[in-house]
XYZ file of C-alpha atoms in Angstrom:
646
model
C 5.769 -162.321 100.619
C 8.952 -163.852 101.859
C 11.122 -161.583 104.645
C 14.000 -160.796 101.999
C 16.299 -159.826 105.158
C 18.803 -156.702 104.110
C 17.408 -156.616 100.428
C 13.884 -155.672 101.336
C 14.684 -151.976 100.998
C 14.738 -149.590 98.648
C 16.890 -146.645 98.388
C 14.524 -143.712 98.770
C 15.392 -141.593 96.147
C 16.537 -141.437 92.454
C 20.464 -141.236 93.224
C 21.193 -143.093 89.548
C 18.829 -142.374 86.655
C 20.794 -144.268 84.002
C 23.580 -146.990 83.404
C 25.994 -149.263 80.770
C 27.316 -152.951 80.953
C 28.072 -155.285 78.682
C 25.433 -157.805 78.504
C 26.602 -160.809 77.283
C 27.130 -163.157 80.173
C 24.221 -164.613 82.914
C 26.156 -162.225 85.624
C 25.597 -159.178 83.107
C 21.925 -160.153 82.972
C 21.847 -160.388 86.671
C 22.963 -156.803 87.335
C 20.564 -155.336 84.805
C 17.826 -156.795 86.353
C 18.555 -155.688 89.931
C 19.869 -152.307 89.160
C 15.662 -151.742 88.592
C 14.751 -153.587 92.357
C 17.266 -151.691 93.906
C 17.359 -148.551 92.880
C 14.220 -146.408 92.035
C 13.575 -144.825 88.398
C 16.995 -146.498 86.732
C 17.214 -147.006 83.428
C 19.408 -148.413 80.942
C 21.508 -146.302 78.476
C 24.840 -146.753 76.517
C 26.155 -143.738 77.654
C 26.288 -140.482 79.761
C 24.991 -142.317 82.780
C 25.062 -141.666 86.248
C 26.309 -145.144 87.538
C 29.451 -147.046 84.781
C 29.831 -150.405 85.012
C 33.407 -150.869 83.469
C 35.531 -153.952 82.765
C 39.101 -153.456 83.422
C 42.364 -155.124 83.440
C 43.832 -154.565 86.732
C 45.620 -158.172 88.169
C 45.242 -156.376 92.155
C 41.570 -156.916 91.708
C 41.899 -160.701 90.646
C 38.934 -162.403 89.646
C 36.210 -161.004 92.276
C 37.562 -157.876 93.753
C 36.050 -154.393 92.571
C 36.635 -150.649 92.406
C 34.447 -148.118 93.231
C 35.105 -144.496 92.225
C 33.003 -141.222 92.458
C 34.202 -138.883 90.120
C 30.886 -136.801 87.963
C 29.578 -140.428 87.614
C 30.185 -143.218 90.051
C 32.147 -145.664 88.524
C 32.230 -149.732 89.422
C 35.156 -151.113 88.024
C 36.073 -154.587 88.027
C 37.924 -157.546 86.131
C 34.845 -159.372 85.465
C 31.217 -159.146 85.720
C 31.289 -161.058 88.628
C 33.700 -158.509 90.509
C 31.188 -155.907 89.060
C 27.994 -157.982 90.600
C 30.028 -157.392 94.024
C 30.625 -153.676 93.599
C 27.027 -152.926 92.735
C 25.571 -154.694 96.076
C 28.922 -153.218 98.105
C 27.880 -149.818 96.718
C 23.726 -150.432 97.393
C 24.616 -151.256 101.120
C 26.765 -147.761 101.921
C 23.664 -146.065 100.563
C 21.226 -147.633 102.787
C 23.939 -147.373 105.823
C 24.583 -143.446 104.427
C 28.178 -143.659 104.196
C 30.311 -141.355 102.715
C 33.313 -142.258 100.623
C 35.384 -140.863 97.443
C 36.864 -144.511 96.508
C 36.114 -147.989 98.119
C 38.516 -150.878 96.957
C 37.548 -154.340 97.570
C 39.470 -157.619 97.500
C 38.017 -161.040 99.037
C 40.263 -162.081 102.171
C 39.087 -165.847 101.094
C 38.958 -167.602 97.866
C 36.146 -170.048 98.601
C 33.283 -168.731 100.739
C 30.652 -171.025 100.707
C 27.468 -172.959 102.371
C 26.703 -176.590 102.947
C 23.309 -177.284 103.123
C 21.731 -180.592 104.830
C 18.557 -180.948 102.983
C 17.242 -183.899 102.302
C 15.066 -184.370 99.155
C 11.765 -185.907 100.968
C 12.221 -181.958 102.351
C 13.536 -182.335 105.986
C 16.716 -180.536 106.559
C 19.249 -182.453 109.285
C 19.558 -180.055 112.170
C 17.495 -177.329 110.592
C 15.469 -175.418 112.649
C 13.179 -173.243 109.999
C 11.096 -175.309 108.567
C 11.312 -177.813 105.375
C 13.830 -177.010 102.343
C 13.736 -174.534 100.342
C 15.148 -177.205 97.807
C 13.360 -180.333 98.259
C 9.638 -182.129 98.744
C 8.396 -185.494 98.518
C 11.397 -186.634 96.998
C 12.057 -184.611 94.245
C 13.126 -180.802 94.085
C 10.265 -178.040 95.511
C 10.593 -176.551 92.086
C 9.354 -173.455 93.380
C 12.679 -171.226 91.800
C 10.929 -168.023 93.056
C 12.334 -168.672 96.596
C 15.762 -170.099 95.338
C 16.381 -166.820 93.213
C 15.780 -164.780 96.291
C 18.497 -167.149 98.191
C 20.325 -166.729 95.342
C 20.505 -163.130 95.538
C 20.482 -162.931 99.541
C 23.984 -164.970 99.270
C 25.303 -162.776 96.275
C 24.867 -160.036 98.045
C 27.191 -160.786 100.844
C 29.660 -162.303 98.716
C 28.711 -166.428 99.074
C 30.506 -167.888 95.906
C 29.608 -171.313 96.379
C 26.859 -173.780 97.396
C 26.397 -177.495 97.766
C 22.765 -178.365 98.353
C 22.402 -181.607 99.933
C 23.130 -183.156 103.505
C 26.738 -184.683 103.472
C 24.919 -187.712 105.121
C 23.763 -189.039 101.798
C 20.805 -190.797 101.840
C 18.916 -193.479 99.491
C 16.889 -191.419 97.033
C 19.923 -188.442 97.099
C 22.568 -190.840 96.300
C 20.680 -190.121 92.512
C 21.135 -186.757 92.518
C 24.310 -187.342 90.446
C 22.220 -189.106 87.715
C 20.540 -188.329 84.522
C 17.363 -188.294 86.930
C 17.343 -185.169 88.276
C 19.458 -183.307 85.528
C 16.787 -181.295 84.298
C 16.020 -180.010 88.177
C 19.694 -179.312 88.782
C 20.645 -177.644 85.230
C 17.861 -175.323 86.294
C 18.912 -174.786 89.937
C 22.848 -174.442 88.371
C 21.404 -171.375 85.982
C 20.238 -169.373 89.007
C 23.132 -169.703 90.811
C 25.702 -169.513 88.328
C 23.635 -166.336 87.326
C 24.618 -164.862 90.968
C 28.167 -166.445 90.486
C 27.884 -168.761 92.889
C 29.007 -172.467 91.803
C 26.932 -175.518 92.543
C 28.085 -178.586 94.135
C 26.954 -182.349 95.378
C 27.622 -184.442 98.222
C 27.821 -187.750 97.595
C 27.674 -191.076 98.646
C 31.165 -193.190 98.292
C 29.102 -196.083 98.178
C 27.404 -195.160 95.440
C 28.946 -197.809 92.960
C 27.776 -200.540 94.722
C 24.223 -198.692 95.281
C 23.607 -196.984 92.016
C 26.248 -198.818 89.792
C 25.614 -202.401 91.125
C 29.342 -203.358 91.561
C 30.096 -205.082 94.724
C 33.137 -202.881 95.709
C 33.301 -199.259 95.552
C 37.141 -199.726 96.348
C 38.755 -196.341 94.895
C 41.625 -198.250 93.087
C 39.341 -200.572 91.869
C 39.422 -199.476 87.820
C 35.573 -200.370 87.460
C 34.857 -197.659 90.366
C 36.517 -195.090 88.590
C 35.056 -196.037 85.417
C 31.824 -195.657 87.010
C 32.625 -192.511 88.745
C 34.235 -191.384 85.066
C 30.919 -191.590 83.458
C 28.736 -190.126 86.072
C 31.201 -186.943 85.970
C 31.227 -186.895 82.115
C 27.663 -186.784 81.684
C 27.206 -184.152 84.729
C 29.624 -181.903 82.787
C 28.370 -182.724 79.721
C 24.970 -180.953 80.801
C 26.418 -178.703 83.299
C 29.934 -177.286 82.495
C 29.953 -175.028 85.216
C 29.179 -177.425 87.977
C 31.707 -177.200 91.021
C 32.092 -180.687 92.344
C 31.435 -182.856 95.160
C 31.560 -182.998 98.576
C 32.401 -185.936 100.724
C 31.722 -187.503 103.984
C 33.364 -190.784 104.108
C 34.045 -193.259 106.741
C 32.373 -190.816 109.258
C 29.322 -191.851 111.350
C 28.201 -194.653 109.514
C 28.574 -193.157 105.715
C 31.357 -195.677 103.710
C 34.349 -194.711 102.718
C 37.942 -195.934 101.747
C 38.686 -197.518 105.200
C 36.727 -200.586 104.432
C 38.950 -201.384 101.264
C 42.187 -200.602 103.550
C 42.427 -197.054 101.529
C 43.332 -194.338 102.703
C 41.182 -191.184 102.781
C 43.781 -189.469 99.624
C 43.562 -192.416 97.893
C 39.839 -191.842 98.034
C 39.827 -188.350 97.521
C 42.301 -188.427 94.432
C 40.284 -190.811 92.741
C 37.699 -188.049 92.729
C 40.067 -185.410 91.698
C 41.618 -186.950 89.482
C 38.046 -187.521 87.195
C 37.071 -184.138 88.515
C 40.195 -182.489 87.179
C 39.904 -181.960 83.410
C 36.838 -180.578 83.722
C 37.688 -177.993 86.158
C 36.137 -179.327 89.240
C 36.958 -179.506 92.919
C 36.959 -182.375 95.513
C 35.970 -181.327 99.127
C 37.019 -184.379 101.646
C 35.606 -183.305 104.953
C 37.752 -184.554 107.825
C 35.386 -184.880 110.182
C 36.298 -188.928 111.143
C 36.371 -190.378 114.547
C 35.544 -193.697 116.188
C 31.892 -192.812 116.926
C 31.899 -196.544 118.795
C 33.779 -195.476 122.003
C 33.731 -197.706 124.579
C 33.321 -195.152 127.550
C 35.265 -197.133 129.560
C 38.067 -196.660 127.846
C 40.012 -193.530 128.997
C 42.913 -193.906 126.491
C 40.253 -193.025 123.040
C 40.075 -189.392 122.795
C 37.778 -188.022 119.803
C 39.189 -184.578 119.490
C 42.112 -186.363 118.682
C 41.028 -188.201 115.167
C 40.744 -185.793 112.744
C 44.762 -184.801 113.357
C 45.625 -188.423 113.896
C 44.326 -189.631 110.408
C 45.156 -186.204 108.388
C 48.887 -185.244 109.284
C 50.171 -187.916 108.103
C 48.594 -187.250 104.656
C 49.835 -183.736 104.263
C 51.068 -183.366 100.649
C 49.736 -186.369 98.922
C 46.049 -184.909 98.101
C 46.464 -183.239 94.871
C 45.765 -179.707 93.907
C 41.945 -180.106 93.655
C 40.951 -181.760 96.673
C 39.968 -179.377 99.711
C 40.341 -180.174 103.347
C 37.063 -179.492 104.906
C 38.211 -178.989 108.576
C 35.855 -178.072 111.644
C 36.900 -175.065 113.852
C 37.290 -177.206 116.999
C 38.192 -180.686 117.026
C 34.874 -182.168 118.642
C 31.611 -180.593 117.045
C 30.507 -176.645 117.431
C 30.321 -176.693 121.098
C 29.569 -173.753 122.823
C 33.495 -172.947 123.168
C 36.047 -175.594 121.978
C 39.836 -174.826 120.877
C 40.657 -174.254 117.378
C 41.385 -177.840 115.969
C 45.521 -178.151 115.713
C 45.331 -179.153 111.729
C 45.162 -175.360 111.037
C 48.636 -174.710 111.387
C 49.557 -178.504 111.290
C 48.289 -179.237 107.711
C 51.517 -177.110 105.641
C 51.328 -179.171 101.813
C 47.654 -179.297 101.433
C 44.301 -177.272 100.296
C 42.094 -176.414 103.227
C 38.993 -174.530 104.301
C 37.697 -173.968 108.039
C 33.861 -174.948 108.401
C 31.449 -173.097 110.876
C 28.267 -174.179 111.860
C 25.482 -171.318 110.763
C 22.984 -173.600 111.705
C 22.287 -173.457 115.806
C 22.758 -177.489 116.667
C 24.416 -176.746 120.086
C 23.473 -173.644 120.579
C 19.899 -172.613 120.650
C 18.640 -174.154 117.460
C 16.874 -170.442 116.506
C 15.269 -170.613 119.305
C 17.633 -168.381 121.448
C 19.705 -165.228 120.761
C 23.105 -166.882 119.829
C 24.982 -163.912 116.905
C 28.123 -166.086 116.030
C 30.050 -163.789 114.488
C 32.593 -163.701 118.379
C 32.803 -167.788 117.847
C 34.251 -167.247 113.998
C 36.318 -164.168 114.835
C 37.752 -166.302 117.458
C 38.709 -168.849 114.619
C 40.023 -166.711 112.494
C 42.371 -164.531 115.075
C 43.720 -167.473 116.206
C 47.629 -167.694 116.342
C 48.402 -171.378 116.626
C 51.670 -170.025 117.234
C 53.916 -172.088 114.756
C 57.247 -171.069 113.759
C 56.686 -169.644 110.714
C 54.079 -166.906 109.168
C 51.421 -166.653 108.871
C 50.921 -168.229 111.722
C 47.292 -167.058 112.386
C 44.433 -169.310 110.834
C 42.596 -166.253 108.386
C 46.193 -165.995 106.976
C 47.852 -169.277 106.822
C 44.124 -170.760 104.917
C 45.793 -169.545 101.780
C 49.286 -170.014 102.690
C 49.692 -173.448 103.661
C 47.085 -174.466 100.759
C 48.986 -175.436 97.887
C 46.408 -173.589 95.795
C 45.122 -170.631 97.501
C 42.402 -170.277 94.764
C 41.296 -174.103 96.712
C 41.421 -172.877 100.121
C 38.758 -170.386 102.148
C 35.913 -171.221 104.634
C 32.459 -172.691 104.499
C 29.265 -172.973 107.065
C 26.763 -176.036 107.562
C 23.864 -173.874 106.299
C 20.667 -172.142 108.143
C 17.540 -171.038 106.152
C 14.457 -173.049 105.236
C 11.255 -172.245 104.195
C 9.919 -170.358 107.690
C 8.609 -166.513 106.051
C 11.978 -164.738 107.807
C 14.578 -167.665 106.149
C 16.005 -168.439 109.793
C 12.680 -168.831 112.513
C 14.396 -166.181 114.628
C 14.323 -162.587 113.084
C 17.653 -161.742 115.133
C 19.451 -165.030 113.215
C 19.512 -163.804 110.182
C 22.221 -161.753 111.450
C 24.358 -164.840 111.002
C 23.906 -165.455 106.976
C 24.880 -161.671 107.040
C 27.884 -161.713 109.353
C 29.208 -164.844 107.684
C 29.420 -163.526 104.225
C 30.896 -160.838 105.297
C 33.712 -161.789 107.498
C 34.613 -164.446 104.805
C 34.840 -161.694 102.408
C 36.847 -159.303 105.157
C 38.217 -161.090 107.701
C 39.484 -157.917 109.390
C 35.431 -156.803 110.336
C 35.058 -156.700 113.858
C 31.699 -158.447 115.502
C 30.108 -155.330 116.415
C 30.770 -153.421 112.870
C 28.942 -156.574 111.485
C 26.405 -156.255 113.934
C 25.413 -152.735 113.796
C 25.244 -152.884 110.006
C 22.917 -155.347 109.717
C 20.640 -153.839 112.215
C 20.416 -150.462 110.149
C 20.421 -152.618 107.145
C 17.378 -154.690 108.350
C 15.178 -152.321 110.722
C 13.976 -148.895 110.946
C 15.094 -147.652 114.538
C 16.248 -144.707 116.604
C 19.719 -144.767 117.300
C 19.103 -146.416 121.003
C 17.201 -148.726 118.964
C 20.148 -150.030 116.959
C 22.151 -149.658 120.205
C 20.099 -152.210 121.866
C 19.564 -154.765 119.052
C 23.452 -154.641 118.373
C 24.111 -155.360 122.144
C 21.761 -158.222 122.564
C 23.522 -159.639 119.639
C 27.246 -158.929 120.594
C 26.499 -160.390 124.062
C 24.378 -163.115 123.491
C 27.369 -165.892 122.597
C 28.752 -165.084 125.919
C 25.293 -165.366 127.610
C 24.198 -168.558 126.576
C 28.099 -170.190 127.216
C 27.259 -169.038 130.572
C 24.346 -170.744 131.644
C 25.602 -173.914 128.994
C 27.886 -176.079 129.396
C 30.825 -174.856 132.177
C 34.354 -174.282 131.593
C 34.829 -175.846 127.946
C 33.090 -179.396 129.112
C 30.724 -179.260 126.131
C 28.387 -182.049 125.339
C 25.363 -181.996 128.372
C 22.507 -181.518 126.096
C 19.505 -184.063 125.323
C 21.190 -186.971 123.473
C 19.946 -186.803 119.531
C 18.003 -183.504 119.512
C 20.923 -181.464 120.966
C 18.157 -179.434 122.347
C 18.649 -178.647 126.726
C 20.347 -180.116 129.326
C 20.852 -183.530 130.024
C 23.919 -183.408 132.129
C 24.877 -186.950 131.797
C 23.152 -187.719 128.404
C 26.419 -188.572 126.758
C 28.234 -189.558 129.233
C 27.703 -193.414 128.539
C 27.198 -193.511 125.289
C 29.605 -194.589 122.213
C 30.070 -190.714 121.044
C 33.421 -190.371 122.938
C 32.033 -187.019 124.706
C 32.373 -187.383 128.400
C 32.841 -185.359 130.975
C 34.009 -187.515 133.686
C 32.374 -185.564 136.958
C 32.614 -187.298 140.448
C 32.476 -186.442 143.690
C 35.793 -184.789 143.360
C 35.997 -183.068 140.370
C 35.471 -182.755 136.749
C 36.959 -182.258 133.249
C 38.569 -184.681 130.332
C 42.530 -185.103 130.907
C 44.213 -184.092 127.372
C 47.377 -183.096 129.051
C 50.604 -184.608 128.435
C 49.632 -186.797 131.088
C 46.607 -187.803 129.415
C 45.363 -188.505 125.856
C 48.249 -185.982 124.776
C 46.067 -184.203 122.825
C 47.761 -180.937 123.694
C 50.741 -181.941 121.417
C 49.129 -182.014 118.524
C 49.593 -178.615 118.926
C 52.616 -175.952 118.153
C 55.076 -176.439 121.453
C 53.963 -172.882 122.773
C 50.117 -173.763 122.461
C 50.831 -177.164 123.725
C 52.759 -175.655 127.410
C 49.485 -173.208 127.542
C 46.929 -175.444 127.490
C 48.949 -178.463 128.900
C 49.871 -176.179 131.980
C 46.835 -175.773 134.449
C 47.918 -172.151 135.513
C 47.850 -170.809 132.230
C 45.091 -172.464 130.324
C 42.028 -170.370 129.375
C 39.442 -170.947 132.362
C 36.796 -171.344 129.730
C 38.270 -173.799 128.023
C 39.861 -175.276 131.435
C 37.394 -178.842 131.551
C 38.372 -179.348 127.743
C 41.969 -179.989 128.551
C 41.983 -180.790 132.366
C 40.646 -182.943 135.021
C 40.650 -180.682 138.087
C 39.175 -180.651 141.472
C 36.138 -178.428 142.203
C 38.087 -176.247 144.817
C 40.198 -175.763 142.189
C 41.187 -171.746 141.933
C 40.653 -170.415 138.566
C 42.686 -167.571 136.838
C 39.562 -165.223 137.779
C 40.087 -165.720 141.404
C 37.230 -167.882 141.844
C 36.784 -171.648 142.480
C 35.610 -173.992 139.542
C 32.613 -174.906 141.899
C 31.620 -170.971 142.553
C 32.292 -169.477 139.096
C 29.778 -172.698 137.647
C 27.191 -171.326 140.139
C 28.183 -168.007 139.233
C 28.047 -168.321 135.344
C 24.488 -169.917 135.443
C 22.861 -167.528 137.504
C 24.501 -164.537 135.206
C 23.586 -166.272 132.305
C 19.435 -166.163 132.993
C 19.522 -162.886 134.384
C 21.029 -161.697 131.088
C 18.268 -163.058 129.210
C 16.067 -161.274 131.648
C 17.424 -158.464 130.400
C 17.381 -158.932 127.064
C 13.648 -159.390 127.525
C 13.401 -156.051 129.137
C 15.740 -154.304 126.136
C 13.660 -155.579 123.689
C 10.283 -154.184 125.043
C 11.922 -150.894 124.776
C 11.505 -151.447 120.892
C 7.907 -152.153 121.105
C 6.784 -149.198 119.599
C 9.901 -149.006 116.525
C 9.714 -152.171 115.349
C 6.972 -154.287 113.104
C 4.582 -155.701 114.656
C 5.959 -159.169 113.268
C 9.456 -158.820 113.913
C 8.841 -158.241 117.643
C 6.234 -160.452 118.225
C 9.097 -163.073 116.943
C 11.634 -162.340 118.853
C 9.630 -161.534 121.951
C 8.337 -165.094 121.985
C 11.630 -166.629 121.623
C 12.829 -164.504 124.300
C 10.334 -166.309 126.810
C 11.286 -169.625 125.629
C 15.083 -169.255 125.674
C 14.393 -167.478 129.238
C 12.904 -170.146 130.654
C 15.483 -172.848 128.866
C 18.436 -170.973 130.764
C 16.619 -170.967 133.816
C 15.958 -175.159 133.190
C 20.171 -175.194 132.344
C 21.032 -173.039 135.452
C 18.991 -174.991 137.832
C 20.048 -178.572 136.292
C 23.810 -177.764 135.976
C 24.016 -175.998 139.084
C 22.163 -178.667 141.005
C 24.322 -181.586 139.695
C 27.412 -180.119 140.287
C 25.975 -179.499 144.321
C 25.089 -182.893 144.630
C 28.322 -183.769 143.215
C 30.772 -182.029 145.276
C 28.726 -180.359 148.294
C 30.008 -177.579 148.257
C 27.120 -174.580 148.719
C 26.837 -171.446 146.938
C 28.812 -168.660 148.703
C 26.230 -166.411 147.765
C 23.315 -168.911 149.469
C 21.235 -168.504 146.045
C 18.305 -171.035 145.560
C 20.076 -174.613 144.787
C 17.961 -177.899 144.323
C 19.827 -179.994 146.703
C-alpha cells in the first residue's frame, strides 16, 4: 500500500458517532466518504449529530474559508461545500496534533494555490526525482485512478485548489492532450479532482496550430489561429465545464511563441483569454523568457535581467484572465537568489509567485533540503516600494487586477516511488507548501513540527530532532553549495554535484566569472544595472558593496577574494569556512537520526538513513571541489590549515 503521508492515521477513538450535509454536489460526496476513513465508527444521520456540517451565508468566509465552532456539537460552517471540505480536514489535523480550541476561523491568505506538474505522457517526469508519473505510461494516461484519488485527497487536505498535469515543455504526443483523443482520460481525471475542488488545467504548446491544426502560422492575430484555438476550447468545455485553463511556456528555451510572428507575449496571451473567457477559464503566461543563446563572451547580456525587461513594459494590457506566472528569483531556484524585482514592479496585472517543490538545484530527494525558509523568504520580502503593501504575500492580491487571479504555485514533486517523494523527510515540502499558501503568516518551524507529529510516532526529543534536521537543512546544504549567491556550479544537464565551471562557457548566461583575483557577476549600477530594476532603496542595498547581503554578495558583485565581508571574515575564508560547516552538519544529522533508530519504522529510517550517506558524501565531494578551486584560484591558504587539495 502506498505511504499516504499525514492521512495514514486514524484518530484513535470514536470522538463523532454521527453527522448531516447536504449531498448534492461531487464535494458533498467527497466529505461523506472520508468522514468514514477518518474518523472511526461515524455514521450518517439527518440530525442530532455530533459533528454539523452547515452552509451559511457569511461574505468574511468568501468562497473557501470555514468556521469551526464547539458548542454541544462541533459545528463546520462554511459558504460552500468546498469551504466545508477545508474545515473537516482543518478540524481532523488538530485532533491528531491534540489541540485544544473553542472556535477556529479560517480564510485562505491566497486565491490560487496550485501545482505544476512536468510529466510527460510516455511516463518520465522532467526533473522528477521519484520515479515515473503517477499520470502517464507508454503514451497514454496510467489509468490507475486509485493513486490519483489518494493525490487528490493528499492536496485537498492541505488546501491545493488547482492542478495542471503536464510538463510546460510540451512535447509531440502531449501537444494532443487538448483533443478529442484523450477526452475520455481527462473527463475522468477532471471528476476526481473537481470532487476534491481542485480545478484541472493544460499546458500547451503555442505551436500547436501548425502541429495539430496544419496551418503554417500559429501567429496569435492570425483569425484562422484563433479559430482553431476557438474550437479546441469549445469542445474541451463542451465535455468538461469545469476545466481551468491552460498554461503556457512560450518563446522560452526552445518552445514557440509570439516572438517569431513579431507579437508580443499579451498579444499572445489575450488571444487565449479572450477564447478562454466566456467559459470561465484562466490563462497562465509564465514569464520565464531569456536569451538561453548567450554568447559568454559577452559581459553586457545579463539573464536575471529578461523576465523584467520583456514584462514591465506590458503591465496593464493582459486582461483580467491571464496570470503572470513569475519565478521567486530572477535566474532559476538556486540555492539563494534575490526575489525577482517584477513583484513589486508589475502594479496593473494578475500575478502568482512559482516555487520549485521539486529538488532540481538542490538535492534532487536525495538530500535533506525542507524549503519552507526559501518560500518564507519570498513571501516576507519587502521590495520596499512606495506604496503598500509593499511586501510580496500582500501586494500578490493587491497589484493583481483580480485578486481572485492572483496566488502562488510550485513545479510539482511526487511520482510513483511507495512514499510519493523518494525521501521520507520531503514530503515535508507538499505539506509545508499547502500550508503556507493557505497561511502565509506560519512560521517554518510551526510547519515543521506539525508535520512530524502528523507523520511519525515519536517521543518528544524525537520530534525535536526530525524538526531540526529539517529547519536547518536549507542552510546546510547553501553552505557547502554554491558560495555567496554565485549559483549555477553543478553538473551541466542533470543539475546533480559540482562542476565548478560546468556553465561557465556555455550559452545559459550563468557565469560566475572567477580568476585569479576574484569572483562574482557585476549587476551594479556599474554593470548590467540589474539592481535598478529594483525599488531605489533595494537598488542602493544591493548596488552598495557594504550593505549587500554576504550571501547573496557574488549575485550582485564582482569582488576580490580578500574582500572583508559584513561577518568579519574574508570572501576566501568564509568559502572555506562554509564548506567545511556544511559536511560536518550532515555528519550530524547522521548521528541525530540514529538516535531514532529504535522510534521510527523500520522503512522510514532505513530511507532516510541511506540518503543521509549519500548526501554526506556529496557535501564532502562539493566541499573539497569548491574549496580546492577557489585555492588554486587565488592562493590564499586556509587560516585554519584544514586539508585543501592544492
Amino acid at each position: 500500500m502506498r505511504d499516504k503521508c499525514w492521512l495514514s492515521k486514524q484518530v484513535d477513538r470514536a470522538f463523532f458517532n454521527s453527522f448531516q450535509i447536504d449531498s448534492k454536489d461531487l464535494i458533498s460526496n467527497t466529505i461523506i466518504k472520508e468522514m468514514p476513513i477518518l474518523f472511526k465508527e461515524i455514521e450518517k444521520v439527518s440530525q442530532n449529530a455530533a459533528i454539523l456540517f452547515q452552509l451559511i451565508q457569511d461574505d468574511s468566509l468568501g468562497e473557501e474559508g470555514f468556521n469551526i465552532k464547539k458548542c454541544e456539537s462541533t459545528i463546520i460552517q462554511a459558504n460552500t461545500s468546498k469551504g466545508l471540505l477545508y474545515g473537516m480536514y482543518r478540524l481532523y489535523e488538530e485532533i491528531l496534533l491534540g489541540n485544544q480550541f473553542e472556535e477556529i476561523i479560517s480564510i485562505p491568505d491566497q486565491s490560487i494555490r496550485m501545482i505544476n506538474h512536468w510529466d510527460n505522457i510516455d511516463g518520465t517526469i522532467e526533473r522528477g526525482y521519484a520515479g515515473k508519473s503517477i499520470f502517464y505510461a507508454n503514451n497514454q494516461f496510467r489509468r490507475d485512478w486509485t493513486i490519483v484519488h489518494e493525490y487528490a485527497r493528499l492536496l485537498a487536505s492541505i488546501g491545493i485548489n488547482a492542478l495542471s498535469i503536464n510538463n510546460v515543455n510540451v512535447h509531440k504526443v502531449e501537444t494532443r492532450l487538448i483533443t478529442m483523443d484523450f477526452i475520455e482520460d481527462l473527463k475522468t481525471m477532471n471528476a476526481i479532482f473537481s470532487s476534491y475542488g481542485i480545478k484541472l488545467f493544460l499546458s500547451i504548446n503555442f505551436a500547436s496550430p501548425i502541429t495539430i491544426g496544419r496551418l503554417e502560422t500559429a501567429d496569435p492575430l492570425d483569425e484562422r489561429v484563433q479559430n482553431f484555438w476557438q474550437k479546441i476550447v469549445s469542445n474541451l468545455y463542451k465535455e468538461i465545464p469545469t476545466f481551468g485553463g491552460f498554461v503556457v511556456k512560450a518563446d522560452s528555451e526552445g518552445e514557440p511563441g509570439p516572438f517569431a510572428y513579431g507579437r508580443g507575449h499579451d498579444d499572445g496571451a489575450n488571444m487565449f483569454a479572450e477564447i478562454l473567457k466566456p467559459f470561465g477559464g484562466i490563462c497562465i503566461w509564465r514569464c520565464f523568457v531569456y536569451n538561453c543563446k548567450q554568447d559568454w563572451r559577452d559581459r553586457s547580456i545579463d539573464r536575471a535581467r529578461a523576465a523584467y525587461d520583456h514584462f514591465m513594459p506590458l503591465d496593464g494590457r493582459f486582461s483580467d484572465n491571464v496570470i503572470l506566472q513569475i519565478k521567486l528569483g530572477s535566474l532559476d531556484f538556486q540555492v539563494k537568489e534575490p526575489v525577482s524585482p517584477l513583484f513589486g514592479g508589475l502594479r496593473k496585472t494578475n500575478q502568482i509567485i512559482e516555487f520549485q517543490l521539486t529538488q532540481e538545484y538542490t538535492g534532487q530527494q536525495r538530500a535533506v533540503y525542507y524549503q519552507a525558509p526559501v518560500w518564507k523568504e519570498a513571501l516576507d520580502f519587502d521590495t520596499k516600494h512606495d506604496y503598500s503593501p509593499s511586501v510580496v504575500k500582500g501586494l500578490l492580491k493587491s497589484n493583481s487586477i483580480d485578486s481572485k487571479n492572483s496566488g502562488i504555485c510550485a513545479v510539482g514533486v511526487v511520482g510513483m516511488d511507495e512514499n510519493w517523494t523518494h525521501h521520507k523527510l520531503m514530503q515535508s515540502n507538499i505539506y509545508a507548501y499547502g500550508k503556507l499558501c493557505w497561511d502565509n503568516q506560519l512560521t517554518s518551524e510551526e510547519m515543521a513540527n506539525n508535520w512530524s507529529k502528523l507523520s511519525f510516532i515519536l517521543s518528544d526529543q524525537g520530534h525535536k530532532t526530525v524538526s531540526e534536521i529539517l529547519i536547518t537543512s536549507r542552510e546546510t546544504y547553501r553552505l557547502y553549495n554554491a558560495p555567496n549567491g554565485v549559483g549555477f556550479m553543478c553538473k551541466p544537464h542533470i543539475h546533480y554535484g559540482p562542476d565548478v565551471d560546468g556553465y561557465e562557457y556555455d550559452r545559459w548566461g550563468t557565469y560566475h566569472f572567477a580568476d585569479r583575483n576574484g569572483i562574482g557577476n557585476n549587476r551594479s549600477k556599474t554593470g548590467t544595472k540589474y539592481v535598478e530594476q529594483y525599488s531605489s532603496q533595494r537598488c542602493e542595498e544591493y548596488h552598495n558593496v557594504k550593505t549587500c547581503p554576504d550571501d547573496l554578495l557574488l549575485w550582485f558583485h564582482y569582488v576580490k577574494y580578500d574582500h572583508k565581508l559584513q561577518n568579519g571574515k574574508t570572501l576566501i575564508q568564509d568559502i572555506y569556512d562554509n564548506h567545511f560547516e556544511g559536511v560536518e552538519r550532515v555528519q550530524k544529522y547522521i548521528a541525530q537520526w540514529q538516535t531514532l533508530e529504535n522510534e521510527i519504522d523500520e522503512e522510514s529510517y532505513s530511507n532516510v538513513s541511506g540518503l543521509l550517506d549519500e548526501q554526506y558524501d556529496m557535501a564532502i565531494e562539493w566541499r573539497d571541489q569548491i574549496n580546492t578551486y577557489f585555492f588554486r584560484k587565488s592562493g590564499i591558504s586556509d587560516k585554519y590549515n584544514r586539508n585543501i587539495y592544492n
